[in-house]
XYZ file of C-alpha atoms in Angstrom:
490
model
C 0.000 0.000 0.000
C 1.178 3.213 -0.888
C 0.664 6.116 1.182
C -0.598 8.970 -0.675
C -0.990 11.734 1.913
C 1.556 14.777 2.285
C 4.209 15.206 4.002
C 6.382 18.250 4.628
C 10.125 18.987 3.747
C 12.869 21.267 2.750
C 12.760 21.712 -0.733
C 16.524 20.851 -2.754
C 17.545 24.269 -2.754
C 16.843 24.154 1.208
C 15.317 27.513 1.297
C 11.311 26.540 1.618
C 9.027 23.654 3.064
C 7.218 21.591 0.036
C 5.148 18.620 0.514
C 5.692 15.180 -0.931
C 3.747 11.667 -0.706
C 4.560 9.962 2.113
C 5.422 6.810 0.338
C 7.627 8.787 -2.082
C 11.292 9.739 -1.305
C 11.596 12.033 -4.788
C 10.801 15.555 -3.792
C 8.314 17.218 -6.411
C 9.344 20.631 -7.954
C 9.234 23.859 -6.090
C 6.839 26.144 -6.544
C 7.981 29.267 -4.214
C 9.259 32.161 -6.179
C 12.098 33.402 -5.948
C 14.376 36.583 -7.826
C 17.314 35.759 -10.181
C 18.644 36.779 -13.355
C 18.970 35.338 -16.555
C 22.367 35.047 -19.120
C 21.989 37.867 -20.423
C 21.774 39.721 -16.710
C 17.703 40.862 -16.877
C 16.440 40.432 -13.655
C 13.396 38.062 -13.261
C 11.156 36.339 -11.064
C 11.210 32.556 -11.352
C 9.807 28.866 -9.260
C 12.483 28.001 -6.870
C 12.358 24.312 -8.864
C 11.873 25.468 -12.215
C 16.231 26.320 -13.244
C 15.623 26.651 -16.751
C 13.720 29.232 -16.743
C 17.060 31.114 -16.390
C 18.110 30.378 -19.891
C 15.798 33.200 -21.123
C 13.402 35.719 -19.622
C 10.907 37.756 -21.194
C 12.999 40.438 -22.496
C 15.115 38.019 -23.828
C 12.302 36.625 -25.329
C 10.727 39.442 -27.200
C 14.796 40.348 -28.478
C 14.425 36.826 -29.815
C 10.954 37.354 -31.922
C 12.506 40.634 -32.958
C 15.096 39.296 -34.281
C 13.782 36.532 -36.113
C 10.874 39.103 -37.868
C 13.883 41.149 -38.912
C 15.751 38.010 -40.341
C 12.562 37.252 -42.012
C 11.944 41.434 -43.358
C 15.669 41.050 -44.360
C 14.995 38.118 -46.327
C 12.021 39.661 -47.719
C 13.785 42.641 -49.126
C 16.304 40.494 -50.506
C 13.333 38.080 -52.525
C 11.804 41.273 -53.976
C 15.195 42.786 -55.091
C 16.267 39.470 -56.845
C 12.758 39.819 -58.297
C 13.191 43.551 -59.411
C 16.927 42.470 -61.208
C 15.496 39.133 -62.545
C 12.561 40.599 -64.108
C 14.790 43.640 -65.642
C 17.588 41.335 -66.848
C 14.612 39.647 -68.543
C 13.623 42.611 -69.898
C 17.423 43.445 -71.349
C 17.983 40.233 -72.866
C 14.586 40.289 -75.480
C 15.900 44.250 -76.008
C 19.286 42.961 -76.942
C 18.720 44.083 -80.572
C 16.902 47.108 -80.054
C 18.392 50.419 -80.052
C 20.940 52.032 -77.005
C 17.861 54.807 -75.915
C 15.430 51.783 -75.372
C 18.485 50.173 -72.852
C 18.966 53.701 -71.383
C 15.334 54.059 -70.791
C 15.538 50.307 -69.102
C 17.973 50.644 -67.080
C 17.275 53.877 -65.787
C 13.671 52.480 -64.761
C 15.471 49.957 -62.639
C 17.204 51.537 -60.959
C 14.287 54.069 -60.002
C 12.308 50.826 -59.144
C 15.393 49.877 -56.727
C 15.849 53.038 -55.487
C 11.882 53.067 -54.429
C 12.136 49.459 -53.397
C 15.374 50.299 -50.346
C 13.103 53.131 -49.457
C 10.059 51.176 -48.781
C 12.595 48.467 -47.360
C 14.554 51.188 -44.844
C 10.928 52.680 -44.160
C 9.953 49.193 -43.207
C 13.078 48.650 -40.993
C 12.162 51.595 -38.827
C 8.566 50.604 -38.483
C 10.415 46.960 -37.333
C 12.783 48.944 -34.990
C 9.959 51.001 -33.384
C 7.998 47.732 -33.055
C 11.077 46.098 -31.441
C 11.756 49.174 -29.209
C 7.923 49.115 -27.592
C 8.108 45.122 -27.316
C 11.606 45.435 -25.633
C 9.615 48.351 -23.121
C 6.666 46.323 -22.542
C 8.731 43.269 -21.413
C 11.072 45.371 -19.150
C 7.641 47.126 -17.777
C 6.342 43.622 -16.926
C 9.874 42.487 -14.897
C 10.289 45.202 -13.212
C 6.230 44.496 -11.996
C 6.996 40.983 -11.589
C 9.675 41.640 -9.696
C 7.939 44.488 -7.470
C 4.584 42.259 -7.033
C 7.203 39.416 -5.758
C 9.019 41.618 -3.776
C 5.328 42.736 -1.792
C 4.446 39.255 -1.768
C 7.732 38.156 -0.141
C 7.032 41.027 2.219
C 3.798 40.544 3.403
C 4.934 36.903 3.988
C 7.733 37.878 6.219
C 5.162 40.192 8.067
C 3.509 36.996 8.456
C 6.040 35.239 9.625
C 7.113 38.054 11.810
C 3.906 38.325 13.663
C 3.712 34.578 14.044
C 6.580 34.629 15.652
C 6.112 37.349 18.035
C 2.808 35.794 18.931
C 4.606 32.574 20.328
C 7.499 34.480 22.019
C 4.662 36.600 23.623
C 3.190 33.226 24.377
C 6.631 31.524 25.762
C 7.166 35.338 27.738
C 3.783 34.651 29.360
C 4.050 31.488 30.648
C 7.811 31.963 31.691
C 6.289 35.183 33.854
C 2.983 33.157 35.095
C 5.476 30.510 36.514
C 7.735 33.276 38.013
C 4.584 34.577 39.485
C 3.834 31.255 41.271
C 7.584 30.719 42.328
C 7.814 33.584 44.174
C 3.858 33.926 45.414
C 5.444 30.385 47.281
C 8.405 32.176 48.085
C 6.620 35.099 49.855
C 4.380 32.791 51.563
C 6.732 30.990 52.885
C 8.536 33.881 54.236
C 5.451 35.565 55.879
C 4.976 32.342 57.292
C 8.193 31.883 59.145
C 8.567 35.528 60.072
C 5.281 34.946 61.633
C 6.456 32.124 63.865
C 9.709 34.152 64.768
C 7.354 36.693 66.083
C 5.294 34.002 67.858
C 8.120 32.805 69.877
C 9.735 35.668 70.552
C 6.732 36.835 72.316
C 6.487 33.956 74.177
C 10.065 34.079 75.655
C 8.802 37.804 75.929
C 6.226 36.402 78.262
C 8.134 33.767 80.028
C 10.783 36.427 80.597
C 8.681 38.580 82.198
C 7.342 36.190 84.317
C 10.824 35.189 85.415
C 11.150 38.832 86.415
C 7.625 38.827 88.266
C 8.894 35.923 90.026
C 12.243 37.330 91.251
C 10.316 40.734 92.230
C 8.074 38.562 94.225
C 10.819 36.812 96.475
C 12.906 39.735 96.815
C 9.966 41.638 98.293
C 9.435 38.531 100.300
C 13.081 38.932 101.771
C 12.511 42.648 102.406
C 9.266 41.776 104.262
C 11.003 39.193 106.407
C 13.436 41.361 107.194
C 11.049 44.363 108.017
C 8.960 41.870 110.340
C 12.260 40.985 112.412
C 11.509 43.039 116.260
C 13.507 45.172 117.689
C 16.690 43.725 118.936
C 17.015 45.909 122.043
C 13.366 44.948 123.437
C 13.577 41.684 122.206
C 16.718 40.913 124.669
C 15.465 42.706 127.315
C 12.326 41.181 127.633
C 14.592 37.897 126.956
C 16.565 38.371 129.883
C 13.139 38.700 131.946
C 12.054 35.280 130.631
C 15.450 33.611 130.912
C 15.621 34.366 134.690
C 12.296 32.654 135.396
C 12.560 30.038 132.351
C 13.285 26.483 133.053
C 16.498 25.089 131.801
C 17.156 22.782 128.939
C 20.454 21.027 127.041
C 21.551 21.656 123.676
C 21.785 18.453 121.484
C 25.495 20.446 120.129
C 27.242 21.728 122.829
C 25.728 20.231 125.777
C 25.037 23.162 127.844
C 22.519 23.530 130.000
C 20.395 26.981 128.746
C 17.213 28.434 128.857
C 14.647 27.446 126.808
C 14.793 31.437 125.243
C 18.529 30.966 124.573
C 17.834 28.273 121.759
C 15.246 26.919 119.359
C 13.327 23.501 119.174
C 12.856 22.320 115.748
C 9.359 21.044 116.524
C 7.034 21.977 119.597
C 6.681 18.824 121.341
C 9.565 16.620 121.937
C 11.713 18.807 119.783
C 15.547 18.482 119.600
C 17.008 22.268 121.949
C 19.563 23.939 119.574
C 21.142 26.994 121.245
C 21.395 30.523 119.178
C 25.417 29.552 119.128
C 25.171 26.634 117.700
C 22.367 26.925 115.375
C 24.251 29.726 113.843
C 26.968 27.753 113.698
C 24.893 25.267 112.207
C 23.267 27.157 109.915
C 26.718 29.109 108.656
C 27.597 25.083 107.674
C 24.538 24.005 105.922
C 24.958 27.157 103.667
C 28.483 26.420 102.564
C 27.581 22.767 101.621
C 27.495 22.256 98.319
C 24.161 19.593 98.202
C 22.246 22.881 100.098
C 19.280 22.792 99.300
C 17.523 26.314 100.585
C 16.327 24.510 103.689
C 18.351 24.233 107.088
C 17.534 20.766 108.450
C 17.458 19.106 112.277
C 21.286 17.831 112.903
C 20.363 15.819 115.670
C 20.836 12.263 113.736
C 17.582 11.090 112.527
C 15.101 13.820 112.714
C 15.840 15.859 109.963
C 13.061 18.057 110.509
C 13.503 21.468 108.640
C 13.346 24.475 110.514
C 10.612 27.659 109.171
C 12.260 30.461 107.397
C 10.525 32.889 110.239
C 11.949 30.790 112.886
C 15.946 30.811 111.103
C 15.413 34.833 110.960
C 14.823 34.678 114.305
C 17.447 33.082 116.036
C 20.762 33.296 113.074
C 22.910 36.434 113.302
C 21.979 38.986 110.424
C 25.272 37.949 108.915
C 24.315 34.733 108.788
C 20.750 34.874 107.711
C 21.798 37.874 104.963
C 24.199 34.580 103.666
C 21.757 32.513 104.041
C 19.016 34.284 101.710
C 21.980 35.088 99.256
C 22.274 31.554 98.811
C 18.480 30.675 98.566
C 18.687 33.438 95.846
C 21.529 31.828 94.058
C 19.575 28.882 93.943
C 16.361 30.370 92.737
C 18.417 31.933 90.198
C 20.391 28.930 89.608
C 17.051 26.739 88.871
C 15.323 29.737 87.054
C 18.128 29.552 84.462
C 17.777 26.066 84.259
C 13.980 26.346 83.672
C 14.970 29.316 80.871
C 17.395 27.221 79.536
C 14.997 23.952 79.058
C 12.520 26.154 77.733
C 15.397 27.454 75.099
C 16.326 24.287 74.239
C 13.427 23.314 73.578
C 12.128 26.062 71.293
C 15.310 26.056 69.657
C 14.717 22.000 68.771
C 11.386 23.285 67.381
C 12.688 26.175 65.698
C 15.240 23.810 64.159
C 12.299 21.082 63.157
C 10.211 23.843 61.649
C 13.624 25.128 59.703
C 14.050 21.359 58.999
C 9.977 20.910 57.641
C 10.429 24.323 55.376
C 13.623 23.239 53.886
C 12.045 19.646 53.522
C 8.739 21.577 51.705
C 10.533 23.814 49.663
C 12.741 20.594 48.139
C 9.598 18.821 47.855
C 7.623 22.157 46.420
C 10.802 21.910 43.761
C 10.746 18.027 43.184
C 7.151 18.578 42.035
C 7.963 21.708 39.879
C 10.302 19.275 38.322
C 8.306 16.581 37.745
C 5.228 18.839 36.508
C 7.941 20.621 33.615
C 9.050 16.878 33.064
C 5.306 15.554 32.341
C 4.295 18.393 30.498
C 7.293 18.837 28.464
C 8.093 15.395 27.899
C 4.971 13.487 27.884
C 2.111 16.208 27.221
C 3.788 17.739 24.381
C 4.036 15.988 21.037
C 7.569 16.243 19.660
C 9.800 14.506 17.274
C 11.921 11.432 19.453
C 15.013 12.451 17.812
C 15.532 16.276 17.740
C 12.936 17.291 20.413
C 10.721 19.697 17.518
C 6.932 19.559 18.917
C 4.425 19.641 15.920
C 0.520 19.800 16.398
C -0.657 18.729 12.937
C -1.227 15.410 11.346
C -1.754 14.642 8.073
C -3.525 11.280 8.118
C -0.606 8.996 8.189
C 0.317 7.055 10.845
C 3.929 7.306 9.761
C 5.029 10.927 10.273
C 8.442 12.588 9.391
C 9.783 15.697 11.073
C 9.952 18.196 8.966
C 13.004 20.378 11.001
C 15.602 20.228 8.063
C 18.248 18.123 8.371
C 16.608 15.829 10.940
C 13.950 13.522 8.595
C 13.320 11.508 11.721
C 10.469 8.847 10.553
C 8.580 7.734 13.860
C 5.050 6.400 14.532
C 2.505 8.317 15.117
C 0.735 6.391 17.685
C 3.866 5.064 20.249
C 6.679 7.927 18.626
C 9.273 5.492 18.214
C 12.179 6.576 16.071
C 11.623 4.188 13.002
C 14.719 5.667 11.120
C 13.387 7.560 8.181
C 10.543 5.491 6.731
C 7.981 4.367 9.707
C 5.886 2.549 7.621
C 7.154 -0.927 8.154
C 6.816 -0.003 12.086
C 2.957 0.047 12.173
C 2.607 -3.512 10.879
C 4.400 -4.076 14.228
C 3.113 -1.914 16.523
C 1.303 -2.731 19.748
C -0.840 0.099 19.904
C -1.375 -0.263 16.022
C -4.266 -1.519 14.502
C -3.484 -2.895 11.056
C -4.517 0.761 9.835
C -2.121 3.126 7.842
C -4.460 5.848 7.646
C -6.562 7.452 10.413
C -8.603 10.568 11.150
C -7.490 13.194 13.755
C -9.764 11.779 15.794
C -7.645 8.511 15.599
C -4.682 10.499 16.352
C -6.013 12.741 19.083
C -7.314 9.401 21.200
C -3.966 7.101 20.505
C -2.172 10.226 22.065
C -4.342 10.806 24.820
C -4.223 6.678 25.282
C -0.009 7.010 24.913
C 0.195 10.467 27.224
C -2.024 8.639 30.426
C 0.035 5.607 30.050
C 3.500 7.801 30.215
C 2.355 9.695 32.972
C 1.178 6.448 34.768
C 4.319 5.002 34.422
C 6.078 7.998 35.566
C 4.370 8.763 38.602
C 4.372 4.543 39.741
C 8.249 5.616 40.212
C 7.476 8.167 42.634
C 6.607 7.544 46.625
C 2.884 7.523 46.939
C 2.495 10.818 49.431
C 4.693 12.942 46.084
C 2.492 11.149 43.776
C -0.582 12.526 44.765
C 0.749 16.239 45.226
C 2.520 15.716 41.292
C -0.969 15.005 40.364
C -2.414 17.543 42.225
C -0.149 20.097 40.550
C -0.898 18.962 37.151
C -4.367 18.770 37.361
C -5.018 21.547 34.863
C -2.649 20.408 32.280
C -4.097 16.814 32.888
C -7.428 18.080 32.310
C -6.546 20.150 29.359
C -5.043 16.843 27.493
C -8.045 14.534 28.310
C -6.408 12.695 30.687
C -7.865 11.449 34.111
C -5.100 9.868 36.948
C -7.239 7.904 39.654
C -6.022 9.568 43.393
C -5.560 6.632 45.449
């Protein structure tokens, strides 16, 4: 079977497209026209397939009839002047034996009969040369409007050509800037959206820092108000001395000596160990310089334990001691408070550095899918030659196409796009998508390619993990949907 449709290719002279049978390799004649000039130098407009029509052109032409009318006038003249001396010389020979005045009067008649015949003759020639001079005109006239009227025509093509052109770079331009657009509408987003949790946690350490300070405010007025609450020292030992005369006396568990019970503590109110002022000072100066302190000054009598009340260690320490003391209790409120700040840090700083870590992870994916949406749409969605990557929208009939970018000639199928070589025809008796058919409408086409394009992407996306697959999908829903092609979401 021969396939009779048209195909489309560079023409010999490679300077236009001209369309063959498919099933034919010899390329027909060109019919674009082009300018040239002929042997003789006129210029002219000729076919771009059509060479010997620069043997002659049409002022050559009308030299050439010119010519050959005055070859035949020439001729002409020279007939009737043979004529004129034939029929004279006739003449003189049956006069030979007449008298001299009859051959006078002959001759001279001939000769006015060949004078009048070279003036009708040179008369003639100028009519011929005028003749020749308006032909010669007339065919200049109509080069130079050939040549014009090609000129416009090439112009007006190129205009064409021009605005076709523009109209796809304007195209190109506009998608390029729509995808710009996107890129860095994602871009902003994302920023907005991290500067907005940068401001969210700074206001919370904001808060926490604050409360920090609240709580240090809070104990250091509690200090002051101990220490504002402490009596009088002066009344307190005088009315001291007045109890310790008629108090009872008691032992210290430290030193041993026998005291009143005003001279000392108890670190609980019934059956409470006696601690004398000395000694609990003493005791209390130790406890603060141990480095497991706690904040709380404990019982030393082995096996109580029993912490004495804050009120109760302002009491009976030395200011010295009890000023030490609170320093320390401070240290170790501030001592814990920077542990709390720093565990909070830390742990707003592992956040920060997971949220980091989920942005960085979502803007690689975001660009993953950018790639694989280009890749589908430019490499699956778009119909292009397998060989030098030209796309092409048309379609002819025949299942065997041929790029038409010159120089390529890739043959390939039109239903799978194998590369066949550069005849495809002997490919669709193989073909799996094929069925038996040569020819097909653009219906045919349009369906095998939507068929080919769902499979492609199919395959494609199976290679991808199944949480990427369905945001690929998602992000080439419209181009999907513009093609015809439906991709189940599982």
């Amino acid at each position: 079977i021969k396939c009779e449709q048209p195909v489309r290719e560079m023409c010999p002279a490679g300077l236009h497209r001209i369309e063959r049978a498919c099933s034919s390799r010899a390329l027909p004649r060109c019919e674009h026209q082009v300018f040239d000039q002929c042997q003789q130098g006129h210029p002219l407009v000729r076919l771009c397939g059509d060479l010997a029509s620069r043997q002659t052109c049409g002022v050559c032409r009308a030299w050439d009839r010119a010519e050959k009318a005055h070859e035949k006038d020439r001729a002409k003249d020279a007939r009737e002047m043979e004529e004129v001396l034939q029929r004279h010389a006739e003449q003189a020979v049956k006069r030979v034996d007449h008298d001299v005045e009859a051959a006078e009067r002959l001759r001279l008649d001939a000769q006015a009969e060949l004078a009048q015949l070279s003036k009708k003759h040179a008369h003639r020639s100028k009519e011929r040369e005028r003749e020749l001079a308006g032909h010669l005109d007339r065919a200049t006239l109509d080069a130079q409007n050939a040549v014009r009227q090609a000129e416009i025509d090439l112009e007006a093509r190129r205009q064409r050509d021009e605005a076709t052109l523009h109209a796809r770079r304007a195209e190109h331009a506009r998608q390029l800037q729509a995808a710009e657009e996107r890129m860095a509408q994602q871009r902003a987003e994302q920023r907005q959206l991290a500067a907005a949790d940068i401001e969210k946690r700074d206001e919370e350490m904001r808060s926490l820092a604050k409360a920090l300070a609240a709580n240090l405010a809070s104990d250091e007025a509690e200090i002051a108000q101990v220490n504002a609450d402490r009596a009088n020292p002066v009344e307190v030992n005088r009315q001291l001395e007045h109890v310790r005369r008629t108090a009872k006396q008691v032992q210290c568990s430290i030193c041993f000596d026998d005291l009143t019970i005003l001279d000392g503590l108890l670190c609980a109110p019934i059956n409470g160990h006696f601690l004398c002022n000395t000694c609990f000072d003493a005791h209390v100066v130790a406890e603060v310089g141990k480095p497991s302190f706690d904040g709380h000054v404990h019982c030393p009598v082995p096996g109580c334990n029993k912490p004495f009340p804050g009120h109760v260690v302002a009491r009976h320490a030395t200011p010295a001691t009890f000023d030490a003391l609170k320093t320390k209790e401070l240290a170790l409120r501030e001592t814990e408070n920077n542990r709390k700040m720093q565990q909070e840090f830390d742990k707003r700083l592992e956040e920060e550095r997971k949220k980091l870590q989920q942005q960085a992870q979502h803007a690689a994916e975001a660009t993953h899918i950018e790639q694989a949406r280009m890749h589908i749409v430019e490499n699956i969605l778009t119909l292009k030659c397998p060989r030098c990557g030209q796309a092409f929208v048309d379609f002819n009939g025949c299942m065997a196409l041929t790029c038409s970018r010159h120089g390529c000639g890739c043959g390939f199928c039109a239903l799978c796009l194998e590369d066949c070589g550069t005849d495809a025809h002997a490919h669709l008796g193989m073909c799996q998508y094929s069925t038996g058919e040569v020819f097909g409408s653009f219906e045919d086409f349009e369906n095998a390619q939507v068929r080919r394009k769902q499979r492609k992407v199919k395959e494609y996306l199976d290679q991808k993990p199944m949480e990427l697959r369905q945001k690929i999908i998602q992000a080439c829903a419209t181009d999907l949907r513009d093609n015809g092609i439906k991709i189940e979401q599982s």
